[in-house]
mmCIF file of C-alpha atoms in Angstrom:
data_model
loop_
_atom_site.group_PDB
_atom_site.id
_atom_site.type_symbol
_atom_site.label_atom_id
_atom_site.label_comp_id
_atom_site.label_asym_id
_atom_site.label_seq_id
_atom_site.Cartn_x
_atom_site.Cartn_y
_atom_site.Cartn_z
ATOM 1 C CA MET A 18 290.826 69.333 137.042
ATOM 2 C CA LYS A 19 288.645 68.392 133.979
ATOM 3 C CA ALA A 20 288.269 64.694 132.722
ATOM 4 C CA VAL A 21 289.181 64.568 129.111
ATOM 5 C CA LYS A 22 286.696 62.814 126.618
ATOM 6 C CA THR A 23 288.014 60.789 123.665
ATOM 7 C CA LYS A 24 286.656 58.990 120.872
ATOM 8 C CA LYS A 25 288.064 55.821 122.200
ATOM 9 C CA ASN A 26 286.235 56.344 125.797
ATOM 10 C CA LYS A 27 282.772 57.103 124.030
ATOM 11 C CA ARG A 28 279.914 55.299 125.838
ATOM 12 C CA THR A 29 277.019 53.835 124.467
ATOM 13 C CA LYS A 30 273.432 54.039 126.394
ATOM 14 C CA THR A 31 273.858 50.553 127.931
ATOM 15 C CA GLN A 32 277.562 50.128 127.974
ATOM 16 C CA ILE A 33 280.487 51.856 129.699
ATOM 17 C CA LYS A 34 283.562 50.501 127.831
ATOM 18 C CA ASN A 35 286.297 52.192 129.955
ATOM 19 C CA LEU A 36 287.272 50.614 133.051
ATOM 20 C CA LYS A 37 288.236 53.526 134.900
ATOM 21 C CA ASP A 38 284.627 54.893 134.304
ATOM 22 C CA ILE A 39 282.384 53.973 137.162
ATOM 23 C CA PRO A 40 278.754 53.834 136.237
ATOM 24 C CA ARG A 41 276.310 56.268 138.566
ATOM 25 C CA ALA A 42 273.193 54.178 137.866
ATOM 26 C CA GLU A 43 272.660 50.178 137.795
ATOM 27 C CA LEU A 44 272.550 49.233 133.996
ATOM 28 C CA GLY A 45 270.097 46.144 134.343
ATOM 29 C CA VAL A 46 267.414 48.031 135.660
ATOM 30 C CA GLY A 47 266.610 48.947 132.005
ATOM 31 C CA ALA A 48 264.971 45.335 131.787
ATOM 32 C CA TYR A 49 262.216 46.683 134.111
ATOM 33 C CA ASP A 50 261.293 49.769 132.213
ATOM 34 C CA PRO A 51 258.163 48.254 130.899
ATOM 35 C CA LEU A 52 256.761 47.588 134.354
ATOM 36 C CA TRP A 53 257.623 51.443 135.346
ATOM 37 C CA GLN A 54 256.018 52.469 132.114
ATOM 38 C CA MET A 55 252.862 50.278 132.625
ATOM 39 C CA LEU A 56 252.363 52.239 136.085
ATOM 40 C CA GLY A 57 253.044 55.524 134.391
ATOM 41 C CA MET A 58 250.029 54.482 132.212
ATOM 42 C CA TRP A 59 247.785 53.598 134.806
ATOM 43 C CA MET A 60 248.575 57.159 136.545
ATOM 44 C CA LEU A 61 247.817 58.808 133.280
ATOM 45 C CA PHE A 62 244.679 57.095 133.270
ATOM 46 C CA ALA A 63 243.777 58.011 136.680
ATOM 47 C CA PHE A 64 244.820 61.615 135.797
ATOM 48 C CA PHE A 65 242.184 61.688 132.885
ATOM 49 C CA ILE A 66 239.326 60.391 135.215
ATOM 50 C CA PHE A 67 240.131 62.981 137.720
ATOM 51 C CA ALA A 68 240.331 65.861 135.037
ATOM 52 C CA PHE A 69 236.965 64.609 133.510
ATOM 53 C CA VAL A 70 235.475 64.927 137.145
ATOM 54 C CA ILE A 71 237.115 68.422 137.692
ATOM 55 C CA TRP A 72 235.693 69.227 134.209
ATOM 56 C CA GLU A 73 232.206 68.108 135.032
ATOM 57 C CA LYS A 74 232.041 70.007 138.029
ATOM 58 C CA ASP A 75 233.612 73.257 136.340
ATOM 59 C CA GLY A 76 236.408 73.299 138.910
ATOM 60 C CA HIS A 77 234.145 73.103 142.275
ATOM 61 C CA VAL A 78 236.515 70.507 143.571
ATOM 62 C CA SER A 79 238.603 70.424 146.807
ATOM 63 C CA SER A 80 242.084 71.603 146.462
ATOM 64 C CA GLY A 81 243.318 68.065 147.351
ATOM 65 C CA THR A 82 241.736 66.566 144.365
ATOM 66 C CA LYS A 83 243.580 69.180 142.415
ATOM 67 C CA VAL A 84 246.919 68.550 143.499
ATOM 68 C CA ILE A 85 246.317 64.505 143.366
ATOM 69 C CA THR A 86 245.647 65.343 139.535
ATOM 70 C CA VAL A 87 248.690 66.989 139.085
ATOM 71 C CA ILE A 88 250.801 64.748 141.066
ATOM 72 C CA LEU A 89 249.251 61.988 138.925
ATOM 73 C CA PHE A 90 250.012 63.740 135.608
ATOM 74 C CA VAL A 91 253.773 64.681 136.783
ATOM 75 C CA LEU A 92 254.242 60.764 137.641
ATOM 76 C CA GLY A 93 252.841 59.442 134.734
ATOM 77 C CA VAL A 94 254.951 61.450 132.459
ATOM 78 C CA TYR A 95 258.076 60.595 134.262
ATOM 79 C CA LEU A 96 257.436 56.889 134.526
ATOM 80 C CA ILE A 97 256.754 56.369 130.784
ATOM 81 C CA SER A 98 259.142 58.526 129.226
ATOM 82 C CA LEU A 99 261.395 60.581 131.486
ATOM 83 C CA LYS A 100 262.779 57.877 134.202
ATOM 84 C CA LYS A 101 264.679 56.068 131.339
ATOM 85 C CA VAL A 102 265.868 59.264 130.076
ATOM 86 C CA PHE A 103 267.294 60.360 133.476
ATOM 87 C CA ARG A 104 269.052 56.976 134.095
ATOM 88 C CA GLU A 105 270.780 57.333 130.751
ATOM 89 C CA LYS A 106 272.001 61.035 131.293
ATOM 90 C CA MET A 107 273.148 59.863 134.790
ATOM 91 C CA ASN A 108 275.559 57.423 133.266
ATOM 92 C CA GLY A 109 276.568 59.901 130.766
ATOM 93 C CA ARG A 110 278.020 61.592 133.728
ATOM 94 C CA VAL A 111 280.622 58.892 135.268
ATOM 95 C CA LEU A 112 282.837 58.941 138.055
ATOM 96 C CA ARG A 113 286.346 58.351 136.589
ATOM 97 C CA MET A 114 289.338 56.946 138.682
ATOM 98 C CA ASN A 115 292.671 58.170 137.811
ATOM 99 C CA PRO A 116 295.945 57.598 140.137
ATOM 100 C CA GLU A 117 295.132 61.159 142.170
ATOM 101 C CA GLY A 118 291.712 60.543 142.983
ATOM 102 C CA ILE A 119 287.985 59.944 141.566
ATOM 103 C CA ILE A 120 286.898 62.751 139.280
ATOM 104 C CA TYR A 121 282.961 63.580 139.384
ATOM 105 C CA GLU A 122 281.635 64.883 136.565
ATOM 106 C CA TRP A 123 278.571 67.367 137.033
ATOM 107 C CA PRO A 124 276.508 69.045 134.115
ATOM 108 C CA PHE A 125 278.052 72.440 132.223
ATOM 109 C CA GLY A 126 281.686 70.905 132.284
ATOM 110 C CA ILE A 127 281.947 71.206 136.038
ATOM 111 C CA THR A 128 284.446 68.530 137.619
ATOM 112 C CA LYS A 129 285.244 67.682 141.149
ATOM 113 C CA GLN A 130 288.064 65.468 142.401
ATOM 114 C CA HIS A 131 288.648 63.647 145.926
ATOM 115 C CA SER A 132 291.879 61.831 146.421
ATOM 116 C CA TYR A 133 292.229 58.436 147.667
ATOM 117 C CA SER A 134 293.518 59.278 151.159
ATOM 118 C CA GLU A 135 290.136 60.911 151.601
ATOM 119 C CA TRP A 136 288.289 58.041 150.644
ATOM 120 C CA ALA A 137 290.523 55.925 152.770
ATOM 121 C CA GLU A 138 289.729 57.809 155.596
ATOM 122 C CA SER A 139 285.968 57.892 155.231
ATOM 123 C CA ILE A 140 286.309 53.921 154.776
ATOM 124 C CA ASN A 141 288.057 53.577 158.112
ATOM 125 C CA ALA A 142 285.182 55.454 159.548
ATOM 126 C CA GLY A 143 283.159 52.731 158.606
ATOM 127 C CA HIS A 144 281.252 54.547 155.551
ATOM 128 C CA TYR A 145 280.956 51.367 153.499
ATOM 129 C CA ARG A 146 278.410 48.576 153.000
ATOM 130 C CA ILE A 147 277.463 45.765 151.081
ATOM 131 C CA GLY A 148 274.057 47.311 149.944
ATOM 132 C CA SER A 149 271.288 45.326 148.234
ATOM 133 C CA ARG A 150 272.475 46.662 144.557
ATOM 134 C CA GLY A 151 276.131 46.483 145.264
ATOM 135 C CA ILE A 152 279.234 47.293 147.227
ATOM 136 C CA GLU A 153 278.680 51.138 148.219
ATOM 137 C CA PHE A 154 281.316 53.575 149.417
ATOM 138 C CA ARG A 155 280.199 57.285 150.844
ATOM 139 C CA LEU A 156 282.425 60.375 151.401
ATOM 140 C CA GLY A 157 280.096 63.179 152.300
ATOM 141 C CA PHE A 158 277.591 63.727 149.951
ATOM 142 C CA GLU A 159 279.306 61.618 147.387
ATOM 143 C CA LYS A 160 278.595 57.815 146.813
ATOM 144 C CA ILE A 161 280.301 55.348 144.777
ATOM 145 C CA VAL A 162 278.690 51.826 143.941
ATOM 146 C CA PHE A 163 279.827 48.787 142.656
ATOM 147 C CA PHE A 164 276.830 47.224 141.341
ATOM 148 C CA TYR A 165 276.375 43.498 141.054
ATOM 149 C CA ASN A 166 274.668 43.802 137.682
ATOM 150 C CA VAL A 167 272.281 41.047 137.738
ATOM 151 C CA ALA A 168 272.053 38.761 134.939
ATOM 152 C CA LEU A 169 274.528 40.631 132.932
ATOM 153 C CA LEU A 170 277.979 38.552 133.238
ATOM 154 C CA GLY A 171 280.059 40.800 131.048
ATOM 155 C CA GLU A 172 279.024 43.956 133.194
ATOM 156 C CA ARG A 173 279.414 41.944 136.529
ATOM 157 C CA LYS A 174 283.057 41.128 135.254
ATOM 158 C CA LYS A 175 283.653 44.837 134.443
ATOM 159 C CA ALA A 176 282.554 45.798 137.832
ATOM 160 C CA GLU A 177 284.827 43.375 139.640
ATOM 161 C CA GLU A 178 287.694 44.761 137.513
ATOM 162 C CA ARG A 179 286.927 48.420 138.506
ATOM 163 C CA TYR A 180 286.378 47.543 142.131
ATOM 164 C CA GLU A 181 289.886 45.635 142.279
ATOM 165 C CA MET A 182 291.307 48.717 140.531
ATOM 166 C CA PHE A 183 289.860 50.949 143.245
ATOM 167 C CA VAL A 184 290.989 48.872 146.175
ATOM 168 C CA ASP A 185 294.560 48.760 144.301
ATOM 169 C CA TYR A 186 294.580 52.686 144.566
ATOM 170 C CA LEU A 187 293.418 52.685 148.144
ATOM 171 C CA ALA A 188 296.114 50.234 149.237
ATOM 172 C CA LYS A 189 298.703 52.286 148.148
ATOM 173 C CA VAL A 190 297.283 55.051 150.983
ATOM 174 C CA ASP A 191 296.718 52.279 153.369
ATOM 175 C CA PRO A 192 297.760 48.744 152.806
ATOM 176 C CA MET A 193 295.836 47.287 155.512
ATOM 177 C CA LEU A 194 292.303 48.347 153.384
ATOM 178 C CA ARG A 195 292.917 45.454 151.173
ATOM 179 C CA GLU A 196 292.457 42.762 153.859
ATOM 180 C CA LYS A 197 289.473 45.047 155.170
ATOM 181 C CA LEU A 198 287.462 45.440 152.340
ATOM 182 C CA PRO A 199 284.770 42.864 151.223
ATOM 183 C CA LYS A 200 285.916 40.475 148.245
ATOM 184 C CA PHE A 201 284.363 41.081 144.883
ATOM 185 C CA THR A 202 284.756 37.460 143.808
ATOM 186 C CA LYS A 203 282.419 35.303 141.568
ATOM 187 C CA GLU A 204 281.154 33.157 144.458
ATOM 188 C CA ASN A 205 280.375 35.958 146.845
ATOM 189 C CA ILE A 206 278.486 38.131 144.164
ATOM 190 C CA ASP A 207 276.683 35.098 142.744
ATOM 191 C CA LEU A 208 275.146 35.092 146.539
ATOM 192 C CA LEU A 209 274.872 38.703 146.576
ATOM 193 C CA ASP A 210 273.085 39.125 143.544
ATOM 194 C CA LYS A 211 270.473 36.751 144.238
ATOM 195 C CA ARG A 212 269.998 39.131 147.306
ATOM 196 C CA CYS A 213 269.710 41.934 145.024
ATOM 197 C CA PHE A 214 267.251 39.946 142.886
ATOM 198 C CA TYR A 215 264.766 39.009 145.673
ATOM 199 C CA HIS A 216 265.027 42.478 147.037
ATOM 200 C CA ARG A 217 264.069 43.923 143.543
ATOM 201 C CA SER A 218 261.444 41.441 142.876
ATOM 202 C CA ARG A 219 259.688 42.237 146.316
ATOM 203 C CA LYS A 220 259.698 45.846 145.075
ATOM 204 C CA HIS A 221 258.073 45.260 141.608
ATOM 205 C CA GLN A 222 255.420 43.066 143.334
ATOM 206 C CA LEU A 223 254.347 46.085 145.537
ATOM 207 C CA ILE A 224 254.128 47.874 142.333
ATOM 208 C CA VAL A 225 251.654 45.273 140.967
ATOM 209 C CA MET A 226 249.736 45.449 144.301
ATOM 210 C CA PHE A 227 249.375 49.266 143.837
ATOM 211 C CA PHE A 228 247.836 48.673 140.281
ATOM 212 C CA ASN A 229 245.543 46.253 141.978
ATOM 213 C CA MET A 230 244.616 48.868 144.718
ATOM 214 C CA PHE A 231 244.049 51.559 142.131
ATOM 215 C CA LEU A 232 241.745 49.143 140.087
ATOM 216 C CA PHE A 233 239.806 48.217 143.429
ATOM 217 C CA LEU A 234 239.392 51.885 144.450
ATOM 218 C CA ILE A 235 237.940 52.815 140.558
ATOM 219 C CA LEU A 236 235.686 49.870 140.536
ATOM 220 C CA ILE A 237 234.193 50.487 143.889
ATOM 221 C CA ILE A 238 233.804 54.166 143.696
ATOM 222 C CA SER A 239 232.388 53.940 140.156
ATOM 223 C CA GLY A 240 230.416 50.658 139.895
ATOM 224 C CA GLY A 241 228.531 50.398 143.224
ATOM 225 C CA TYR A 242 227.646 46.941 144.161
ATOM 226 C CA LYS A 243 228.286 45.500 140.808
ATOM 227 C CA GLY A 244 231.688 47.209 140.992
ATOM 228 C CA ALA A 245 232.305 45.770 144.400
ATOM 229 C CA VAL A 246 231.677 42.260 143.080
ATOM 230 C CA THR A 247 233.827 42.760 139.948
ATOM 231 C CA ALA A 248 236.914 44.303 141.904
ATOM 232 C CA ALA A 249 236.566 41.348 144.533
ATOM 233 C CA TYR A 250 236.944 38.921 141.432
ATOM 234 C CA PHE A 251 239.497 40.511 139.190
ATOM 235 C CA CYS A 252 241.431 41.911 142.111
ATOM 236 C CA GLY A 253 241.265 38.615 143.738
ATOM 237 C CA ILE A 254 242.967 36.861 140.827
ATOM 238 C CA ILE A 255 245.923 39.221 140.919
ATOM 239 C CA GLU A 256 246.209 38.951 144.635
ATOM 240 C CA ILE A 257 246.740 35.226 144.199
ATOM 241 C CA PHE A 258 249.353 35.590 141.840
ATOM 242 C CA VAL A 259 251.174 38.461 143.869
ATOM 243 C CA LEU A 260 250.806 35.911 147.186
ATOM 244 C CA TYR A 261 252.490 32.992 144.719
ATOM 245 C CA PHE A 262 255.424 34.889 143.828
ATOM 246 C CA LEU A 263 256.210 36.968 147.072
ATOM 247 C CA PHE A 264 255.864 33.639 148.916
ATOM 248 C CA LYS A 265 258.172 31.762 146.367
ATOM 249 C CA GLY A 266 260.814 34.786 146.639
ATOM 250 C CA ALA A 267 260.633 34.871 150.267
ATOM 251 C CA TYR A 268 261.435 30.748 150.494
ATOM 252 C CA TYR A 269 264.011 31.347 148.073
ATOM 253 C CA ASN A 270 265.676 34.552 149.800
ATOM 254 C CA TYR A 271 265.632 32.512 153.090
ATOM 255 C CA LYS A 272 267.732 29.782 151.530
ATOM 256 C CA ASN A 273 270.188 32.117 150.027
ATOM 257 C CA GLU A 274 270.543 34.243 153.478
ATOM 258 C CA MET A 275 271.099 30.878 154.973
ATOM 259 C CA GLU A 276 274.003 29.723 152.456
ATOM 260 C CA ILE A 277 275.441 33.435 152.475
ATOM 261 C CA ARG A 278 275.743 33.000 156.270
ATOM 262 C CA GLU A 279 277.262 29.687 155.831
ATOM 263 C CA LYS A 280 279.886 30.397 152.775
ATOM 264 C CA MET A 281 280.784 34.051 153.224
ATOM 265 C CA PRO A 282 282.959 35.161 156.243
ATOM 266 C CA ASP A 283 281.696 38.407 157.892
ATOM 267 C CA GLU A 284 284.039 39.605 160.197
ATOM 268 C CA THR A 285 282.892 43.333 159.649
ATOM 269 C CA GLY A 286 279.169 42.564 159.818
ATOM 270 C CA LEU A 287 278.890 44.228 156.411
ATOM 271 C CA VAL A 288 276.914 40.988 155.036
ATOM 272 C CA ARG A 289 274.693 40.593 158.030
ATOM 273 C CA ASP A 290 274.332 43.876 159.250
ATOM 274 C CA ASP A 291 274.043 44.977 162.711
ATOM 275 C CA GLY A 292 270.986 44.572 164.794
ATOM 276 C CA ILE A 293 268.077 44.132 162.372
ATOM 277 C CA GLY A 294 270.178 42.329 160.169
ATOM 278 C CA ILE A 295 269.434 39.329 162.106
ATOM 279 C CA LEU A 296 265.658 39.414 160.071
ATOM 280 C CA ARG A 297 267.523 39.350 156.684
ATOM 281 C CA PRO A 298 266.511 35.676 156.335
ATOM 282 C CA TYR A 299 262.968 36.167 157.075
ATOM 283 C CA TRP A 300 262.217 39.655 155.709
ATOM 284 C CA GLY A 301 260.478 38.065 152.628
ATOM 285 C CA PHE A 302 258.063 36.531 154.916
ATOM 286 C CA ILE A 303 257.538 39.523 156.774
ATOM 287 C CA TYR A 304 257.094 41.965 153.947
ATOM 288 C CA LEU A 305 254.490 39.308 152.640
ATOM 289 C CA VAL A 306 252.617 39.642 155.772
ATOM 290 C CA LEU A 307 252.899 43.537 155.753
ATOM 291 C CA VAL A 308 251.636 43.797 152.109
ATOM 292 C CA PHE A 309 248.678 41.858 152.221
ATOM 293 C CA GLY A 310 247.709 43.138 155.814
ATOM 294 C CA ILE A 311 248.177 46.791 154.811
ATOM 295 C CA ASN A 312 246.057 45.919 151.554
ATOM 296 C CA TYR A 313 243.316 44.112 153.009
ATOM 297 C CA ALA A 314 243.008 47.104 155.782
ATOM 298 C CA ILE A 315 242.570 49.565 153.298
ATOM 299 C CA GLN A 316 240.089 47.632 151.247
ATOM 300 C CA CYS A 317 238.105 46.783 154.077
ATOM 301 C CA ALA A 318 238.337 50.445 155.447
ATOM 302 C CA PHE A 319 236.885 51.580 151.743
ATOM 303 C CA LEU A 320 234.189 48.908 151.955
ATOM 304 C CA TRP A 321 233.022 50.189 155.148
ATOM 305 C CA LEU A 322 232.886 53.672 154.697
#
């Protein structure tokens, strides 16, 4: 069955207007494109350094060095220009709800549909969860995510309406699912999108630490003793800022998780997770210790070698 595209349902790069169209990618992540592009520029800078070394030695370097050079080039180009393009292309092929089921649009005009009875069966088997970015449902290799859309109030409201529409369709197949599924309310999502924000913040601080480690290695390898002193100075300043933001995020993540446990009923265990979910309030602090522990271990190893 093919989904029909009309002018009324035309989508822009930043917005999906039709409430029956479920985005495949999170719309708010575009705000972080400059950070990814900066990482891409660092990788291209590293590529030129490696390429210069290979050229100076007339190609007489290890195969590992050549592989790393190619990887740096590919990742650099992807992060600078292609990552944003791929996300926009992904949102160009939405998941479309209709009364019979959900239609998947694939390249070359290929479409596929799963009925709501299939989705209901998968949900009753436990294939859904409250993820770090949104409420997720799985059916085989297919996945639907109703994103929290951090800091995008208009898009968050649309996500709530899409979610309610999805639940209404499911309830026609299995009325008990209306009570079983998590509620996508403003109060709940305010807490959950804070969880998403702190999760994303930790990830981006890790990227900054990657920049820092890369700078450290370049200064150590190319500068000798003076390079080591310069690395200790500049990299130390960066690490102070990362430490501050990670500790701040860990503290507020802890407060938010405690508030989630207090205000959100959790009969299904979706919010807290099972087993390791007990560590959720403390994960920010654990992450901080792991990141800095691994960072200093690598730095010490390079200084001793």
